[in-house]
mmCIF file of N, CA and C in Angstrom:
data_model
loop_
_atom_site.group_PDB
_atom_site.id
_atom_site.type_symbol
_atom_site.label_atom_id
_atom_site.label_comp_id
_atom_site.label_asym_id
_atom_site.label_seq_id
_atom_site.Cartn_x
_atom_site.Cartn_y
_atom_site.Cartn_z
ATOM 1 N N MET A 17 11.911 -13.289 12.251
ATOM 2 C CA MET A 17 10.807 -12.508 11.736
ATOM 3 C C MET A 17 11.357 -11.247 11.055
ATOM 4 N N PRO A 18 10.960 -11.008 9.812
ATOM 5 C CA PRO A 18 11.440 -9.797 9.139
ATOM 6 C C PRO A 18 10.843 -8.545 9.764
ATOM 7 N N LYS A 19 11.488 -7.423 9.560
ATOM 8 C CA LYS A 19 11.006 -6.161 10.126
ATOM 9 C C LYS A 19 9.983 -5.485 9.219
ATOM 10 N N VAL A 20 10.061 -5.736 7.888
ATOM 11 C CA VAL A 20 9.156 -5.092 6.939
ATOM 12 C C VAL A 20 8.647 -6.123 5.936
ATOM 13 N N SER A 21 7.338 -6.130 5.719
ATOM 14 C CA SER A 21 6.723 -6.918 4.652
ATOM 15 C C SER A 21 6.383 -5.973 3.514
ATOM 16 N N ILE A 22 6.762 -6.354 2.308
ATOM 17 C CA ILE A 22 6.407 -5.576 1.127
ATOM 18 C C ILE A 22 5.390 -6.390 0.337
ATOM 19 N N ILE A 23 4.205 -5.845 0.181
ATOM 20 C CA ILE A 23 3.116 -6.527 -0.502
ATOM 21 C C ILE A 23 3.108 -6.081 -1.965
ATOM 22 N N VAL A 24 3.130 -7.057 -2.882
ATOM 23 C CA VAL A 24 3.168 -6.762 -4.317
ATOM 24 C C VAL A 24 2.038 -7.517 -5.015
ATOM 25 N N PRO A 25 0.907 -6.858 -5.292
ATOM 26 C CA PRO A 25 -0.146 -7.506 -6.083
ATOM 27 C C PRO A 25 0.341 -7.708 -7.519
ATOM 28 N N CYS A 26 0.095 -8.876 -8.099
ATOM 29 C CA CYS A 26 0.608 -9.187 -9.438
ATOM 30 C C CYS A 26 -0.529 -9.604 -10.359
ATOM 31 N N TYR A 27 -0.754 -8.792 -11.388
ATOM 32 C CA TYR A 27 -1.774 -9.112 -12.388
ATOM 33 C C TYR A 27 -1.328 -8.575 -13.747
ATOM 34 N N ASN A 28 -0.996 -9.476 -14.659
ATOM 35 C CA ASN A 28 -0.657 -9.140 -16.041
ATOM 36 C C ASN A 28 0.375 -8.009 -16.154
ATOM 37 N N VAL A 29 1.496 -8.191 -15.486
ATOM 38 C CA VAL A 29 2.583 -7.200 -15.531
ATOM 39 C C VAL A 29 3.907 -7.858 -15.931
ATOM 40 N N GLU A 30 3.820 -8.827 -16.800
ATOM 41 C CA GLU A 30 4.992 -9.579 -17.227
ATOM 42 C C GLU A 30 6.132 -8.665 -17.688
ATOM 43 N N LEU A 31 5.807 -7.561 -18.330
ATOM 44 C CA LEU A 31 6.830 -6.664 -18.858
ATOM 45 C C LEU A 31 7.499 -5.806 -17.790
ATOM 46 N N TYR A 32 6.907 -5.723 -16.601
ATOM 47 C CA TYR A 32 7.387 -4.797 -15.571
ATOM 48 C C TYR A 32 7.824 -5.454 -14.269
ATOM 49 N N VAL A 33 7.316 -6.634 -13.989
ATOM 50 C CA VAL A 33 7.512 -7.225 -12.662
ATOM 51 C C VAL A 33 8.978 -7.550 -12.376
ATOM 52 N N GLU A 34 9.763 -7.850 -13.397
ATOM 53 C CA GLU A 34 11.179 -8.137 -13.161
ATOM 54 C C GLU A 34 11.896 -6.918 -12.595
ATOM 55 N N GLN A 35 11.665 -5.751 -13.167
ATOM 56 C CA GLN A 35 12.293 -4.528 -12.646
ATOM 57 C C GLN A 35 11.818 -4.258 -11.228
ATOM 58 N N CYS A 36 10.546 -4.483 -10.963
ATOM 59 C CA CYS A 36 10.002 -4.296 -9.618
ATOM 60 C C CYS A 36 10.730 -5.200 -8.626
ATOM 61 N N LEU A 37 10.793 -6.485 -8.919
ATOM 62 C CA LEU A 37 11.402 -7.432 -7.983
ATOM 63 C C LEU A 37 12.902 -7.204 -7.834
ATOM 64 N N GLU A 38 13.580 -6.838 -8.916
ATOM 65 C CA GLU A 38 15.006 -6.509 -8.812
ATOM 66 C C GLU A 38 15.207 -5.374 -7.816
ATOM 67 N N SER A 39 14.341 -4.373 -7.887
ATOM 68 C CA SER A 39 14.486 -3.237 -6.976
ATOM 69 C C SER A 39 14.231 -3.637 -5.526
ATOM 70 N N LEU A 40 13.367 -4.623 -5.314
ATOM 71 C CA LEU A 40 13.054 -5.043 -3.945
ATOM 72 C C LEU A 40 14.120 -5.961 -3.368
ATOM 73 N N VAL A 41 14.580 -6.927 -4.133
ATOM 74 C CA VAL A 41 15.591 -7.849 -3.589
ATOM 75 C C VAL A 41 16.936 -7.160 -3.389
ATOM 76 N N ASN A 42 17.145 -6.037 -4.056
ATOM 77 C CA ASN A 42 18.417 -5.310 -3.930
ATOM 78 C C ASN A 42 18.332 -4.117 -2.980
ATOM 79 N N GLN A 43 17.374 -4.118 -2.098
ATOM 80 C CA GLN A 43 17.289 -3.058 -1.099
ATOM 81 C C GLN A 43 18.508 -3.101 -0.179
ATOM 82 N N THR A 44 18.958 -1.939 0.245
ATOM 83 C CA THR A 44 20.073 -1.893 1.200
ATOM 84 C C THR A 44 19.637 -2.420 2.565
ATOM 85 N N PHE A 45 18.364 -2.283 2.893
ATOM 86 C CA PHE A 45 17.770 -2.828 4.118
ATOM 87 C C PHE A 45 17.332 -4.247 3.789
ATOM 88 N N LYS A 46 17.983 -5.225 4.358
ATOM 89 C CA LYS A 46 17.795 -6.626 3.966
ATOM 90 C C LYS A 46 16.750 -7.376 4.781
ATOM 91 N N ASP A 47 16.332 -6.828 5.908
ATOM 92 C CA ASP A 47 15.431 -7.538 6.817
ATOM 93 C C ASP A 47 13.979 -7.368 6.377
ATOM 94 N N ILE A 48 13.678 -7.917 5.185
ATOM 95 C CA ILE A 48 12.355 -7.775 4.582
ATOM 96 C C ILE A 48 11.841 -9.129 4.118
ATOM 97 N N GLU A 49 10.526 -9.183 3.918
ATOM 98 C CA GLU A 49 9.920 -10.269 3.170
ATOM 99 C C GLU A 49 9.120 -9.615 2.047
ATOM 100 N N ILE A 50 9.074 -10.269 0.926
ATOM 101 C CA ILE A 50 8.367 -9.757 -0.238
ATOM 102 C C ILE A 50 7.241 -10.734 -0.531
ATOM 103 N N ILE A 51 6.013 -10.269 -0.391
ATOM 104 C CA ILE A 51 4.850 -11.132 -0.593
ATOM 105 C C ILE A 51 4.192 -10.755 -1.915
ATOM 106 N N CYS A 52 4.341 -11.634 -2.903
ATOM 107 C CA CYS A 52 3.753 -11.422 -4.218
ATOM 108 C C CYS A 52 2.404 -12.136 -4.258
ATOM 109 N N VAL A 53 1.369 -11.386 -4.558
ATOM 110 C CA VAL A 53 0.017 -11.937 -4.573
ATOM 111 C C VAL A 53 -0.406 -12.155 -6.021
ATOM 112 N N ASP A 54 -0.604 -13.400 -6.385
ATOM 113 C CA ASP A 54 -1.049 -13.787 -7.725
ATOM 114 C C ASP A 54 -2.539 -13.489 -7.833
ATOM 115 N N ASP A 55 -2.880 -12.504 -8.662
ATOM 116 C CA ASP A 55 -4.288 -12.118 -8.827
ATOM 117 C C ASP A 55 -4.892 -12.742 -10.089
ATOM 118 N N CYS A 56 -4.430 -13.942 -10.419
ATOM 119 C CA CYS A 56 -5.035 -14.764 -11.469
ATOM 120 C C CYS A 56 -4.998 -14.105 -12.842
ATOM 121 N N GLY A 57 -3.834 -13.608 -13.209
ATOM 122 C CA GLY A 57 -3.661 -13.004 -14.523
ATOM 123 C C GLY A 57 -3.568 -14.049 -15.618
ATOM 124 N N THR A 58 -3.408 -13.570 -16.845
ATOM 125 C CA THR A 58 -3.412 -14.455 -18.000
ATOM 126 C C THR A 58 -2.094 -14.446 -18.766
ATOM 127 N N ASP A 59 -1.089 -13.731 -18.276
ATOM 128 C CA ASP A 59 0.208 -13.703 -18.950
ATOM 129 C C ASP A 59 1.236 -14.490 -18.134
ATOM 130 N N ASN A 60 2.509 -14.251 -18.366
ATOM 131 C CA ASN A 60 3.580 -15.012 -17.696
ATOM 132 C C ASN A 60 4.153 -14.313 -16.470
ATOM 133 N N THR A 61 3.402 -13.409 -15.876
ATOM 134 C CA THR A 61 3.872 -12.680 -14.698
ATOM 135 C C THR A 61 4.367 -13.625 -13.615
ATOM 136 N N MET A 62 3.586 -14.615 -13.287
ATOM 137 C CA MET A 62 3.930 -15.466 -12.147
ATOM 138 C C MET A 62 5.113 -16.390 -12.456
ATOM 139 N N GLU A 63 5.384 -16.660 -13.717
ATOM 140 C CA GLU A 63 6.597 -17.409 -14.054
ATOM 141 C C GLU A 63 7.832 -16.578 -13.712
ATOM 142 N N VAL A 64 7.778 -15.291 -13.987
ATOM 143 C CA VAL A 64 8.877 -14.394 -13.627
ATOM 144 C C VAL A 64 9.028 -14.363 -12.107
ATOM 145 N N VAL A 65 7.914 -14.231 -11.396
ATOM 146 C CA VAL A 65 7.946 -14.191 -9.933
ATOM 147 C C VAL A 65 8.525 -15.496 -9.380
ATOM 148 N N GLN A 66 8.123 -16.619 -9.937
ATOM 149 C CA GLN A 66 8.638 -17.924 -9.490
ATOM 150 C C GLN A 66 10.160 -17.992 -9.625
ATOM 151 N N ARG A 67 10.691 -17.499 -10.734
ATOM 152 C CA ARG A 67 12.148 -17.509 -10.930
ATOM 153 C C ARG A 67 12.841 -16.707 -9.823
ATOM 154 N N PHE A 68 12.268 -15.581 -9.460
ATOM 155 C CA PHE A 68 12.849 -14.772 -8.385
ATOM 156 C C PHE A 68 12.728 -15.490 -7.043
ATOM 157 N N ALA A 69 11.601 -16.140 -6.812
ATOM 158 C CA ALA A 69 11.371 -16.822 -5.535
ATOM 159 C C ALA A 69 12.362 -17.965 -5.331
ATOM 160 N N VAL A 70 12.761 -18.612 -6.410
ATOM 161 C CA VAL A 70 13.758 -19.682 -6.315
ATOM 162 C C VAL A 70 15.105 -19.111 -5.892
ATOM 163 N N ARG A 71 15.427 -17.925 -6.384
ATOM 164 C CA ARG A 71 16.722 -17.285 -6.085
ATOM 165 C C ARG A 71 16.759 -16.601 -4.730
ATOM 166 N N ASP A 72 15.603 -16.149 -4.247
ATOM 167 C CA ASP A 72 15.582 -15.348 -3.017
ATOM 168 C C ASP A 72 14.462 -15.845 -2.104
ATOM 169 N N LYS A 73 14.848 -16.446 -1.011
ATOM 170 C CA LYS A 73 13.879 -17.063 -0.087
ATOM 171 C C LYS A 73 13.038 -16.041 0.669
ATOM 172 N N ARG A 74 13.340 -14.766 0.535
ATOM 173 C CA ARG A 74 12.505 -13.739 1.170
ATOM 174 C C ARG A 74 11.206 -13.513 0.397
ATOM 175 N N ILE A 75 11.115 -14.073 -0.794
ATOM 176 C CA ILE A 75 9.913 -13.903 -1.614
ATOM 177 C C ILE A 75 8.938 -15.031 -1.326
ATOM 178 N N LYS A 76 7.721 -14.643 -0.970
ATOM 179 C CA LYS A 76 6.630 -15.596 -0.748
ATOM 180 C C LYS A 76 5.569 -15.329 -1.810
ATOM 181 N N ILE A 77 4.914 -16.388 -2.260
ATOM 182 C CA ILE A 77 3.849 -16.242 -3.249
ATOM 183 C C ILE A 77 2.537 -16.690 -2.629
ATOM 184 N N VAL A 78 1.545 -15.823 -2.758
ATOM 185 C CA VAL A 78 0.192 -16.097 -2.279
ATOM 186 C C VAL A 78 -0.719 -15.997 -3.491
ATOM 187 N N LYS A 79 -1.696 -16.879 -3.606
ATOM 188 C CA LYS A 79 -2.590 -16.868 -4.768
ATOM 189 C C LYS A 79 -4.021 -16.576 -4.345
ATOM 190 N N ASN A 80 -4.629 -15.599 -5.016
ATOM 191 C CA ASN A 80 -6.057 -15.344 -4.826
ATOM 192 C C ASN A 80 -6.847 -16.478 -5.480
ATOM 193 N N SER A 81 -8.033 -16.758 -4.982
ATOM 194 C CA SER A 81 -8.860 -17.808 -5.566
ATOM 195 C C SER A 81 -9.466 -17.372 -6.892
ATOM 196 N N GLU A 82 -9.559 -16.061 -7.102
ATOM 197 C CA GLU A 82 -10.060 -15.493 -8.351
ATOM 198 C C GLU A 82 -9.524 -14.078 -8.484
ATOM 199 N N ASN A 83 -9.618 -13.500 -9.671
ATOM 200 C CA ASN A 83 -9.178 -12.125 -9.866
ATOM 201 C C ASN A 83 -9.978 -11.226 -8.942
ATOM 202 N N SER A 84 -9.272 -10.470 -8.093
ATOM 203 C CA SER A 84 -9.934 -9.707 -7.034
ATOM 204 C C SER A 84 -9.585 -8.230 -7.025
ATOM 205 N N GLY A 85 -8.578 -7.813 -7.787
ATOM 206 C CA GLY A 85 -8.190 -6.409 -7.821
ATOM 207 C C GLY A 85 -7.118 -6.070 -6.799
ATOM 208 N N LEU A 86 -6.646 -4.821 -6.898
ATOM 209 C CA LEU A 86 -5.521 -4.375 -6.062
ATOM 210 C C LEU A 86 -5.805 -4.408 -4.572
ATOM 211 N N SER A 87 -6.914 -3.836 -4.147
ATOM 212 C CA SER A 87 -7.183 -3.741 -2.700
ATOM 213 C C SER A 87 -7.308 -5.107 -2.050
ATOM 214 N N ALA A 88 -8.070 -5.983 -2.666
ATOM 215 C CA ALA A 88 -8.241 -7.330 -2.107
ATOM 216 C C ALA A 88 -6.921 -8.091 -2.120
ATOM 217 N N SER A 89 -6.118 -7.880 -3.167
ATOM 218 C CA SER A 89 -4.811 -8.551 -3.237
ATOM 219 C C SER A 89 -3.889 -8.047 -2.139
ATOM 220 N N ARG A 90 -3.886 -6.749 -1.920
ATOM 221 C CA ARG A 90 -3.074 -6.205 -0.816
ATOM 222 C C ARG A 90 -3.530 -6.778 0.519
ATOM 223 N N ASN A 91 -4.837 -6.825 0.729
ATOM 224 C CA ASN A 91 -5.365 -7.367 1.985
ATOM 225 C C ASN A 91 -4.975 -8.834 2.160
ATOM 226 N N ASN A 92 -5.014 -9.607 1.087
ATOM 227 C CA ASN A 92 -4.603 -11.004 1.158
ATOM 228 C C ASN A 92 -3.118 -11.104 1.510
ATOM 229 N N GLY A 93 -2.305 -10.246 0.915
ATOM 230 C CA GLY A 93 -0.883 -10.232 1.246
ATOM 231 C C GLY A 93 -0.638 -9.874 2.695
ATOM 232 N N ILE A 94 -1.378 -8.902 3.188
ATOM 233 C CA ILE A 94 -1.239 -8.487 4.588
ATOM 234 C C ILE A 94 -1.572 -9.643 5.526
ATOM 235 N N LYS A 95 -2.578 -10.441 5.184
ATOM 236 C CA LYS A 95 -2.942 -11.607 6.003
ATOM 237 C C LYS A 95 -1.776 -12.584 6.141
ATOM 238 N N HIS A 96 -0.924 -12.625 5.139
ATOM 239 C CA HIS A 96 0.192 -13.573 5.133
ATOM 240 C C HIS A 96 1.512 -12.946 5.576
ATOM 241 N N SER A 97 1.478 -11.697 5.974
ATOM 242 C CA SER A 97 2.719 -11.034 6.383
ATOM 243 C C SER A 97 3.080 -11.404 7.816
ATOM 244 N N SER A 98 4.360 -11.330 8.109
ATOM 245 C CA SER A 98 4.811 -11.664 9.465
ATOM 246 C C SER A 98 5.611 -10.530 10.091
ATOM 247 N N ALA A 99 5.747 -9.432 9.386
ATOM 248 C CA ALA A 99 6.551 -8.322 9.888
ATOM 249 C C ALA A 99 5.699 -7.329 10.676
ATOM 250 N N GLU A 100 6.370 -6.526 11.438
ATOM 251 C CA GLU A 100 5.695 -5.495 12.223
ATOM 252 C C GLU A 100 5.191 -4.351 11.340
ATOM 253 N N TYR A 101 5.938 -4.075 10.269
ATOM 254 C CA TYR A 101 5.584 -2.968 9.376
ATOM 255 C C TYR A 101 5.300 -3.494 7.976
ATOM 256 N N ILE A 102 4.401 -2.788 7.278
ATOM 257 C CA ILE A 102 3.980 -3.198 5.945
ATOM 258 C C ILE A 102 4.150 -2.040 4.976
ATOM 259 N N MET A 103 4.685 -2.365 3.804
ATOM 260 C CA MET A 103 4.772 -1.422 2.693
ATOM 261 C C MET A 103 4.105 -2.085 1.497
ATOM 262 N N CYS A 104 3.606 -1.291 0.577
ATOM 263 C CA CYS A 104 3.037 -1.827 -0.656
ATOM 264 C C CYS A 104 3.813 -1.289 -1.845
ATOM 265 N N CYS A 105 3.980 -2.139 -2.832
ATOM 266 C CA CYS A 105 4.630 -1.735 -4.074
ATOM 267 C C CYS A 105 3.820 -2.334 -5.216
ATOM 268 N N ASP A 106 3.329 -1.495 -6.113
ATOM 269 C CA ASP A 106 2.642 -2.017 -7.288
ATOM 270 C C ASP A 106 3.656 -2.734 -8.171
ATOM 271 N N SER A 107 3.222 -3.778 -8.831
ATOM 272 C CA SER A 107 4.138 -4.632 -9.585
ATOM 273 C C SER A 107 4.661 -3.994 -10.862
ATOM 274 N N ASP A 108 4.147 -2.837 -11.236
ATOM 275 C CA ASP A 108 4.703 -2.107 -12.375
ATOM 276 C C ASP A 108 5.493 -0.879 -11.919
ATOM 277 N N ASP A 109 5.809 -0.838 -10.628
ATOM 278 C CA ASP A 109 6.630 0.224 -10.045
ATOM 279 C C ASP A 109 7.925 -0.376 -9.504
ATOM 280 N N PHE A 110 8.803 0.474 -9.003
ATOM 281 C CA PHE A 110 10.031 -0.021 -8.384
ATOM 282 C C PHE A 110 10.472 0.969 -7.314
ATOM 283 N N TYR A 111 11.266 0.472 -6.377
ATOM 284 C CA TYR A 111 11.781 1.269 -5.267
ATOM 285 C C TYR A 111 13.224 1.688 -5.542
ATOM 286 N N ALA A 112 13.590 2.862 -5.065
ATOM 287 C CA ALA A 112 14.996 3.245 -5.009
ATOM 288 C C ALA A 112 15.694 2.281 -4.047
ATOM 289 N N PRO A 113 16.987 2.048 -4.217
ATOM 290 C CA PRO A 113 17.688 1.045 -3.403
ATOM 291 C C PRO A 113 17.604 1.261 -1.894
ATOM 292 N N ASP A 114 17.443 2.502 -1.446
ATOM 293 C CA ASP A 114 17.400 2.778 -0.011
ATOM 294 C C ASP A 114 16.004 3.114 0.505
ATOM 295 N N MET A 115 14.985 2.810 -0.278
ATOM 296 C CA MET A 115 13.603 3.134 0.102
ATOM 297 C C MET A 115 13.210 2.508 1.447
ATOM 298 N N CYS A 116 13.403 1.207 1.599
ATOM 299 C CA CYS A 116 13.012 0.533 2.840
ATOM 300 C C CYS A 116 13.812 1.055 4.029
ATOM 301 N N ALA A 117 15.096 1.291 3.827
ATOM 302 C CA ALA A 117 15.941 1.798 4.906
ATOM 303 C C ALA A 117 15.450 3.173 5.357
ATOM 304 N N LYS A 118 15.173 4.035 4.418
ATOM 305 C CA LYS A 118 14.701 5.388 4.768
ATOM 306 C C LYS A 118 13.360 5.327 5.480
ATOM 307 N N MET A 119 12.446 4.522 4.994
ATOM 308 C CA MET A 119 11.132 4.419 5.638
ATOM 309 C C MET A 119 11.257 3.826 7.044
ATOM 310 N N TYR A 120 12.055 2.742 7.172
ATOM 311 C CA TYR A 120 12.205 2.112 8.481
ATOM 312 C C TYR A 120 12.861 3.063 9.472
ATOM 313 N N ASN A 121 13.896 3.760 9.044
ATOM 314 C CA ASN A 121 14.571 4.710 9.929
ATOM 315 C C ASN A 121 13.667 5.888 10.310
ATOM 316 N N ALA A 122 12.782 6.287 9.419
ATOM 317 C CA ALA A 122 11.849 7.371 9.724
ATOM 318 C C ALA A 122 10.842 6.956 10.793
ATOM 319 N N ILE A 123 10.485 5.691 10.781
ATOM 320 C CA ILE A 123 9.545 5.172 11.797
ATOM 321 C C ILE A 123 10.194 5.225 13.161
#
């Protein structure tokens, strides 16, 4: 069981999601799962996410039944998390390499 789940709602962020996921898979704290929630966008965001999921088994993909927005997507991701702690990262943002380590150690 991972120690931290990172929830990433994904909706039409094809231009940004690669940088986001690169920052998450390269965290110095490795005991994480990354839950990407497909919010039914219309671009190639989820194709980028799929490529990352093939390379890194810590990435899980969850799909909303319809476009639901950030809050509902985060809640859906939380339902599928298995870690004791949860962090959220917007798919057009990115974490510093030691973000998870600093947050976990602060807890």
